[in-house]
């Protein structure tokens, strides 16, 4: 079986270092808000290129805390609108509605799969306060025009970097392109923890301080509560493991890029469409999405030939039961992506033989 993701094999690559990192946390007997968190926050902020990093419990919390932080600072208010791509993972949208703000869904482009920046300005109303871009599949969702639009309209630019660790725009990393960014370290991400974990990166000192307090029950001083906060902290074990993994992130991403280059060169089947190829710095290939009108048949065929695949994602947010009020809306490009997308094996441990096997069966599909 060629696995989509093989966490046992990935963990085995640097197992001794993880064991040592975990052992040092156990030896220290300090499991939250300790040295490992401080070290990871400092190293990750430096890697991304921001002044601040706040480690939190998961990516959804990171997204929620950014919006909540802006509310506490009086920048966002209930009912304000946030522009967001229609084809994202549900977490991006949940973070907006959970804070009583209104997501304004904007279509992606079919070629690039990311928010259609030409349609962003049309979606701006007097209630718009921010834009949340999502670097979906590890592909850059930013360009300079988007930065200009935010500046012109006084909007906060937020990034969902759950899938884009290490991805860059003109030498600047995602996570440092806007005002604040949310990162997920869910185990399957390019930078993945050994459980749930996340972070916010920003240059905004005030926002970072509010988020840090909100994530710690709303407290800046022990047992004194300034905000109605939550408990969203990263375990020391996750922080220690992530700090080891961070050293290998660029190398891992390069392996993903090499595999992607092979796929682009070798996948040759008129029934299969590949997304527009980007420069390496603009794509860290969290997933390798391919598109096929007979996607479900293709998936069954690949399964039969021991190639594991996954659909990202079968149902778009506006068709989900939790957002019934949007179910009648139509976002044709988003819907086409969700009908045709199939993610094929992509990670840093796939062997040449496995990659050849994937291509062989993709090209054999009739
Ligand atoms: C685009 C996107 N945003 C947000 C999240 C939420 O992250 P987490 O699972 O760490 O809460 C994920 C991943 O799961 C994601 O893929």
Short mmCIF file of C-alpha atoms and ligand atoms in Angstrom, two decimals:
data_model
loop_
_atom_site.label_atom_id
_atom_site.label_comp_id
_atom_site.label_asym_id
_atom_site.label_seq_id
_atom_site.Cartn_x
_atom_site.Cartn_y
_atom_site.Cartn_z
CA UNK A 1 0.00 0.00 0.00
CA UNK A 2 1.38 3.45 -0.91
CA UNK A 3 0.18 5.53 2.02
CA UNK A 4 -1.03 9.09 1.75
CA UNK A 5 0.80 9.81 4.97
CA UNK A 6 2.94 7.43 7.03
CA UNK A 7 3.48 8.94 10.47
CA UNK A 8 5.34 5.88 11.75
CA UNK A 9 7.90 6.20 8.97
CA UNK A 10 8.10 9.98 9.33
CA UNK A 11 8.62 9.68 13.10
CA UNK A 12 11.30 7.03 12.61
CA UNK A 13 13.46 9.52 10.64
CA UNK A 14 14.48 11.44 13.80
CA UNK A 15 13.17 9.15 16.50
CA UNK A 16 16.20 9.43 18.79
CA UNK A 17 15.94 13.19 18.89
CA UNK A 18 12.23 13.05 19.73
CA UNK A 19 12.89 10.53 22.49
CA UNK A 20 15.52 12.84 23.96
CA UNK A 21 13.25 15.87 23.72
CA UNK A 22 10.35 14.05 25.36
CA UNK A 23 12.61 12.62 28.06
CA UNK A 24 13.94 16.09 28.92
CA UNK A 25 10.37 17.32 29.47
CA UNK A 26 9.56 14.32 31.65
CA UNK A 27 12.79 14.81 33.60
CA UNK A 28 12.03 18.50 34.13
CA UNK A 29 8.62 17.59 35.57
CA UNK A 30 7.14 20.79 34.08
CA UNK A 31 4.44 20.11 31.50
CA UNK A 32 2.81 23.43 30.56
CA UNK A 33 4.02 27.01 30.02
CA UNK A 34 7.65 26.05 30.50
CA UNK A 35 11.03 26.20 28.85
CA UNK A 36 10.05 24.08 25.80
CA UNK A 37 7.17 26.42 24.95
CA UNK A 38 9.40 29.48 25.29
CA UNK A 39 12.07 27.93 23.11
CA UNK A 40 9.65 26.84 20.40
CA UNK A 41 7.88 30.20 20.37
CA UNK A 42 11.18 31.98 19.95
CA UNK A 43 12.46 29.59 17.25
CA UNK A 44 9.19 29.56 15.32
CA UNK A 45 8.85 33.38 15.40
CA UNK A 46 12.37 33.59 14.04
CA UNK A 47 11.65 31.00 11.34
CA UNK A 48 8.45 32.76 10.22
CA UNK A 49 9.96 36.22 10.56
CA UNK A 50 7.64 37.83 13.10
CA UNK A 51 8.32 39.50 16.43
CA UNK A 52 5.87 37.31 18.33
CA UNK A 53 4.65 33.74 18.43
CA UNK A 54 2.04 32.54 20.95
CA UNK A 55 1.79 28.76 21.27
CA UNK A 56 -1.79 27.53 21.73
CA UNK A 57 -3.66 24.23 21.85
CA UNK A 58 -4.62 23.82 18.15
CA UNK A 59 -5.13 25.62 14.86
CA UNK A 60 -8.83 26.31 15.35
CA UNK A 61 -8.08 28.04 18.66
CA UNK A 62 -5.33 30.06 16.97
CA UNK A 63 -7.86 31.31 14.39
CA UNK A 64 -10.51 32.02 17.01
CA UNK A 65 -8.04 33.80 19.29
CA UNK A 66 -6.90 36.19 16.56
CA UNK A 67 -10.47 37.34 15.95
CA UNK A 68 -11.30 37.40 19.64
CA UNK A 69 -8.10 39.36 20.30
CA UNK A 70 -9.10 41.97 17.73
CA UNK A 71 -12.52 42.20 19.41
CA UNK A 72 -10.94 42.80 22.80
CA UNK A 73 -8.80 45.53 21.23
CA UNK A 74 -11.92 47.19 19.76
CA UNK A 75 -10.87 46.52 16.14
CA UNK A 76 -13.64 43.99 15.35
CA UNK A 77 -17.22 44.05 16.62
CA UNK A 78 -20.18 41.64 16.48
CA UNK A 79 -21.67 41.62 12.97
CA UNK A 80 -18.50 42.80 11.20
CA UNK A 81 -17.71 41.03 7.95
CA UNK A 82 -14.59 38.99 7.23
CA UNK A 83 -13.82 37.94 3.66
CA UNK A 84 -12.74 34.31 3.41
CA UNK A 85 -12.37 31.73 0.61
CA UNK A 86 -15.46 29.59 0.04
CA UNK A 87 -13.27 26.49 -0.44
CA UNK A 88 -11.56 26.18 2.91
CA UNK A 89 -11.52 23.69 5.73
CA UNK A 90 -14.44 24.34 8.07
CA UNK A 91 -12.18 25.62 10.89
CA UNK A 92 -11.50 28.94 9.13
CA UNK A 93 -15.23 29.66 8.94
CA UNK A 94 -16.01 28.33 12.43
CA UNK A 95 -13.53 30.79 13.92
CA UNK A 96 -15.44 33.70 12.35
CA UNK A 97 -18.99 32.62 13.20
CA UNK A 98 -17.99 31.51 16.70
CA UNK A 99 -16.97 35.12 17.37
CA UNK A 100 -20.33 36.47 16.07
CA UNK A 101 -18.74 37.92 12.94
CA UNK A 102 -20.00 37.27 9.43
CA UNK A 103 -17.96 35.28 6.90
CA UNK A 104 -18.27 36.61 3.35
CA UNK A 105 -17.40 33.70 1.11
CA UNK A 106 -15.39 34.46 -2.03
CA UNK A 107 -14.75 31.97 -4.80
CA UNK A 108 -11.25 30.63 -5.58
CA UNK A 109 -9.87 30.40 -9.12
CA UNK A 110 -10.05 26.98 -10.74
CA UNK A 111 -6.42 27.14 -11.92
CA UNK A 112 -4.82 28.19 -8.62
CA UNK A 113 -7.42 26.89 -6.11
CA UNK A 114 -6.84 29.89 -3.84
CA UNK A 115 -9.09 32.91 -3.19
CA UNK A 116 -9.73 34.90 -6.39
CA UNK A 117 -8.06 38.18 -5.48
CA UNK A 118 -9.82 39.94 -8.37
CA UNK A 119 -13.14 39.16 -6.66
CA UNK A 120 -12.07 40.31 -3.20
CA UNK A 121 -12.58 44.02 -3.78
CA UNK A 122 -16.14 43.43 -5.09
CA UNK A 123 -16.96 41.69 -1.79
CA UNK A 124 -15.93 44.64 0.39
CA UNK A 125 -18.84 46.49 2.08
CA UNK A 126 -18.91 49.21 4.77
CA UNK A 127 -19.02 46.35 7.33
CA UNK A 128 -15.85 44.60 6.11
CA UNK A 129 -13.08 44.68 8.69
CA UNK A 130 -10.73 41.96 7.57
CA UNK A 131 -9.69 39.31 5.07
CA UNK A 132 -8.71 35.81 6.15
CA UNK A 133 -6.72 34.09 3.43
CA UNK A 134 -6.00 30.36 3.52
CA UNK A 135 -2.87 28.95 1.89
CA UNK A 136 -4.76 25.77 1.06
CA UNK A 137 -2.84 22.60 0.09
CA UNK A 138 0.41 24.50 0.88
CA UNK A 139 -0.10 26.92 -2.05
CA UNK A 140 0.42 30.66 -1.65
CA UNK A 141 -2.86 32.59 -1.42
CA UNK A 142 -1.23 36.02 -1.20
CA UNK A 143 -0.09 38.50 -3.79
CA UNK A 144 0.94 42.15 -3.59
CA UNK A 145 -2.45 43.31 -4.88
CA UNK A 146 -4.13 41.75 -1.85
CA UNK A 147 -1.79 43.65 0.48
CA UNK A 148 -2.66 46.87 -1.40
CA UNK A 149 -6.41 46.19 -1.14
CA UNK A 150 -6.11 45.73 2.64
CA UNK A 151 -4.14 48.94 3.00
CA UNK A 152 -6.51 50.93 0.78
CA UNK A 153 -9.60 49.81 2.73
CA UNK A 154 -8.02 49.70 6.20
CA UNK A 155 -8.64 45.95 6.58
CA UNK A 156 -6.78 43.49 8.79
CA UNK A 157 -5.12 40.77 6.75
CA UNK A 158 -5.17 37.43 8.56
CA UNK A 159 -3.61 34.20 7.31
CA UNK A 160 -4.70 30.63 7.92
CA UNK A 161 -1.31 28.88 7.65
CA UNK A 162 -2.49 25.47 8.83
CA UNK A 163 -1.28 23.92 5.57
CA UNK A 164 1.58 26.23 4.58
CA UNK A 165 4.53 25.88 6.97
CA UNK A 166 7.58 27.20 5.14
CA UNK A 167 5.72 28.54 2.08
CA UNK A 168 6.94 31.95 0.91
CA UNK A 169 6.00 35.03 -1.08
CA UNK A 170 9.06 36.88 -2.48
CA UNK A 171 11.27 35.58 0.31
CA UNK A 172 8.78 36.32 3.11
CA UNK A 173 7.20 33.36 4.87
CA UNK A 174 3.48 32.81 5.15
CA UNK A 175 2.63 33.73 8.72
CA UNK A 176 4.43 37.06 8.29
CA UNK A 177 2.57 38.40 5.25
CA UNK A 178 -0.36 40.04 7.04
CA UNK A 179 -1.29 41.37 10.47
CA UNK A 180 -1.71 38.01 12.23
CA UNK A 181 -1.56 34.35 11.28
CA UNK A 182 -2.88 31.07 12.67
CA UNK A 183 -0.85 27.86 12.42
CA UNK A 184 -1.96 24.30 13.08
CA UNK A 185 0.50 21.60 14.11
CA UNK A 186 -2.02 18.77 13.78
CA UNK A 187 0.11 15.60 13.40
CA UNK A 188 -0.42 15.30 9.64
CA UNK A 189 0.70 18.84 8.80
CA UNK A 190 4.09 19.65 7.24
CA UNK A 191 5.14 20.64 10.75
CA UNK A 192 3.16 18.25 12.92
CA UNK A 193 3.12 17.66 16.67
CA UNK A 194 2.39 14.42 18.54
CA UNK A 195 -1.10 15.63 19.37
CA UNK A 196 -3.06 18.82 18.79
CA UNK A 197 -1.08 22.05 18.83
CA UNK A 198 -1.18 25.48 17.18
CA UNK A 199 0.25 28.99 17.27
CA UNK A 200 -0.38 32.62 16.37
CA UNK A 201 2.36 34.69 14.79
CA UNK A 202 2.23 38.47 14.55
CA UNK A 203 4.31 41.64 14.77
CA UNK A 204 1.55 43.27 16.82
CA UNK A 205 2.78 43.31 20.43
CA UNK A 206 -0.60 44.32 21.89
CA UNK A 207 -2.47 41.62 19.97
CA UNK A 208 0.07 38.98 21.03
CA UNK A 209 -0.30 39.98 24.69
CA UNK A 210 -4.11 39.84 24.55
CA UNK A 211 -4.04 36.44 22.81
CA UNK A 212 -1.59 35.07 25.36
CA UNK A 213 -3.91 36.16 28.15
CA UNK A 214 -7.09 34.92 26.42
CA UNK A 215 -5.49 31.51 25.91
CA UNK A 216 -4.69 31.35 29.62
CA UNK A 217 -8.20 31.89 31.06
CA UNK A 218 -7.97 35.61 30.30
CA UNK A 219 -5.21 36.06 32.85
CA UNK A 220 -1.98 38.04 32.68
CA UNK A 221 -1.29 37.69 36.39
CA UNK A 222 -1.96 34.47 38.30
CA UNK A 223 -5.58 34.31 39.54
CA UNK A 224 -6.39 37.77 38.20
CA UNK A 225 -8.71 37.61 35.17
CA UNK A 226 -8.88 40.53 32.80
CA UNK A 227 -10.81 38.79 30.01
CA UNK A 228 -13.41 36.03 29.77
CA UNK A 229 -10.76 33.68 28.48
CA UNK A 230 -10.30 30.05 27.54
CA UNK A 231 -7.77 27.32 28.22
CA UNK A 232 -5.71 26.88 25.06
CA UNK A 233 -2.12 25.98 25.83
CA UNK A 234 0.44 23.79 24.08
CA UNK A 235 1.89 20.87 26.04
CA UNK A 236 5.61 20.99 26.75
CA UNK A 237 6.00 17.62 25.03
CA UNK A 238 4.51 18.97 21.80
CA UNK A 239 6.62 22.12 22.00
CA UNK A 240 9.81 20.07 22.49
CA UNK A 241 9.02 17.73 19.59
CA UNK A 242 8.03 20.62 17.31
CA UNK A 243 11.29 22.37 18.04
CA UNK A 244 13.19 19.30 16.79
CA UNK A 245 10.94 18.97 13.73
CA UNK A 246 11.34 22.65 12.84
CA UNK A 247 15.03 22.04 12.10
CA UNK A 248 14.05 19.57 9.36
CA UNK A 249 11.06 21.45 7.93
CA UNK A 250 12.83 23.03 4.94
CA UNK A 251 14.49 19.73 4.03
CA UNK A 252 11.13 17.91 4.33
CA UNK A 253 9.49 20.54 2.13
CA UNK A 254 12.24 20.11 -0.47
CA UNK A 255 11.49 16.38 -0.63
CA UNK A 256 7.82 17.17 -1.15
CA UNK A 257 8.77 19.59 -3.94
CA UNK A 258 10.93 16.94 -5.62
CA UNK A 259 8.08 14.47 -5.52
CA UNK A 260 5.72 17.12 -6.92
CA UNK A 261 8.13 17.88 -9.77
CA UNK A 262 8.13 14.17 -10.63
CA UNK A 263 4.32 14.06 -10.54
CA UNK A 264 4.05 17.13 -12.82
CA UNK A 265 6.51 15.57 -15.26
CA UNK A 266 5.04 12.10 -15.26
CA UNK A 267 1.27 12.21 -14.72
CA UNK A 268 -0.15 12.00 -18.20
CA UNK A 269 -3.79 11.13 -18.48
CA UNK A 270 -6.36 13.29 -20.34
CA UNK A 271 -8.94 12.41 -17.67
CA UNK A 272 -6.82 14.01 -14.93
CA UNK A 273 -6.17 17.73 -14.47
CA UNK A 274 -3.36 19.07 -12.30
CA UNK A 275 -3.50 22.50 -10.68
CA UNK A 276 -1.39 25.32 -12.10
CA UNK A 277 2.24 24.65 -11.18
CA UNK A 278 3.79 27.31 -8.92
CA UNK A 279 7.41 28.14 -8.13
CA UNK A 280 8.84 26.00 -5.34
CA UNK A 281 8.95 28.88 -2.87
CA UNK A 282 5.21 29.37 -3.39
CA UNK A 283 4.18 25.77 -2.73
CA UNK A 284 5.16 23.43 0.11
CA UNK A 285 2.79 20.72 -1.13
CA UNK A 286 0.92 19.94 2.06
CA UNK A 287 -1.30 18.01 -0.31
CA UNK A 288 -1.02 17.19 -4.01
CA UNK A 289 -4.57 17.69 -5.32
CA UNK A 290 -5.55 16.28 -8.71
CA UNK A 291 -8.91 16.70 -10.44
CA UNK A 292 -11.06 14.25 -12.32
CA UNK A 293 -14.72 14.39 -13.41
CA UNK A 294 -15.00 10.70 -12.47
CA UNK A 295 -13.18 11.27 -9.17
CA UNK A 296 -15.00 8.59 -7.15
CA UNK A 297 -14.28 5.93 -9.80
CA UNK A 298 -10.64 7.04 -9.91
CA UNK A 299 -10.40 6.79 -6.14
CA UNK A 300 -11.89 3.28 -6.16
CA UNK A 301 -9.48 2.25 -8.96
CA UNK A 302 -6.47 3.54 -7.00
CA UNK A 303 -7.63 1.84 -3.82
CA UNK A 304 -7.93 -1.42 -5.75
CA UNK A 305 -4.28 -0.95 -6.76
CA UNK A 306 -3.12 -0.13 -3.21
CA UNK A 307 -2.72 3.63 -3.65
CA UNK A 308 -4.19 5.51 -0.73
CA UNK A 309 -5.97 8.80 -1.47
CA UNK A 310 -8.21 11.27 0.34
CA UNK A 311 -10.72 13.91 -0.76
CA UNK A 312 -10.01 17.45 0.51
CA UNK A 313 -12.88 18.04 1.02
CA UNK A 314 -16.04 16.17 -0.05
CA UNK A 315 -18.54 18.86 1.08
CA UNK A 316 -17.82 22.62 0.93
CA UNK A 317 -18.62 24.71 4.04
CA UNK A 318 -21.73 26.34 2.49
CA UNK A 319 -23.28 22.89 1.90
CA UNK A 320 -22.66 21.62 5.43
CA UNK A 321 -25.55 20.96 7.80
CA UNK A 322 -24.06 23.25 10.44
CA UNK A 323 -24.52 26.19 8.05
CA UNK A 324 -28.04 25.29 6.83
CA UNK A 325 -28.79 28.94 6.11
CA UNK A 326 -26.22 28.90 3.28
CA UNK A 327 -27.17 25.54 1.74
CA UNK A 328 -29.09 27.15 -1.16
CA UNK A 329 -26.20 29.38 -2.20
CA UNK A 330 -24.18 28.62 -5.26
CA UNK A 331 -20.38 28.86 -5.51
CA UNK A 332 -19.75 26.94 -8.76
CA UNK A 333 -15.95 26.88 -8.70
CA UNK A 334 -15.86 25.81 -5.07
CA UNK A 335 -18.43 23.10 -5.79
CA UNK A 336 -16.47 21.87 -8.82
CA UNK A 337 -13.31 21.63 -6.71
CA UNK A 338 -15.14 19.65 -4.06
CA UNK A 339 -16.71 17.35 -6.67
CA UNK A 340 -13.46 16.61 -8.52
CA UNK A 341 -10.60 16.86 -5.99
CA UNK A 342 -8.53 13.87 -4.96
CA UNK A 343 -5.30 14.11 -2.94
CA UNK A 344 -2.66 11.58 -3.93
CA UNK A 345 0.24 10.38 -1.72
CA UNK A 346 2.46 13.32 -0.81
CA UNK A 347 4.96 13.40 2.02
CA UNK A 348 8.69 13.41 2.72
CA UNK A 349 9.15 9.64 3.02
CA UNK A 350 7.70 8.32 -0.24
CA UNK A 351 10.27 6.27 -2.13
CA UNK A 352 10.98 6.52 -5.86
CA UNK A 353 9.38 3.11 -6.40
CA UNK A 354 6.25 4.19 -4.55
CA UNK A 355 6.04 7.41 -6.58
CA UNK A 356 6.40 5.39 -9.80
CA UNK A 357 3.61 3.11 -8.66
CA UNK A 358 1.30 6.09 -8.04
CA UNK A 359 2.01 7.49 -11.51
CA UNK A 360 1.67 4.10 -13.17
CA UNK A 361 -1.88 3.62 -11.87
CA UNK A 362 -2.91 7.22 -12.46
CA UNK A 363 -1.85 6.93 -16.08
CA UNK A 364 -3.57 3.54 -16.44
CA UNK A 365 -7.01 4.88 -15.46
CA UNK A 366 -9.37 4.79 -18.47
C1 LIG B 1 -6.96 25.16 6.55
C2 LIG B 1 -7.08 24.72 7.96
N1 LIG B 1 -7.44 25.61 8.90
C3 LIG B 1 -7.53 25.27 10.19
C4 LIG B 1 -7.28 23.99 10.62
C5 LIG B 1 -7.50 23.65 12.06
O1 LIG B 1 -6.38 23.21 12.72
P1 LIG B 1 -6.49 22.20 13.95
O2 LIG B 1 -6.89 20.87 13.42
O3 LIG B 1 -5.14 22.22 14.55
O4 LIG B 1 -7.53 22.78 14.88
C6 LIG B 1 -6.88 23.03 9.68
C7 LIG B 1 -6.50 21.65 10.03
O5 LIG B 1 -7.01 20.84 10.58
C8 LIG B 1 -6.79 23.39 8.32
O6 LIG B 1 -6.43 22.51 7.39
#
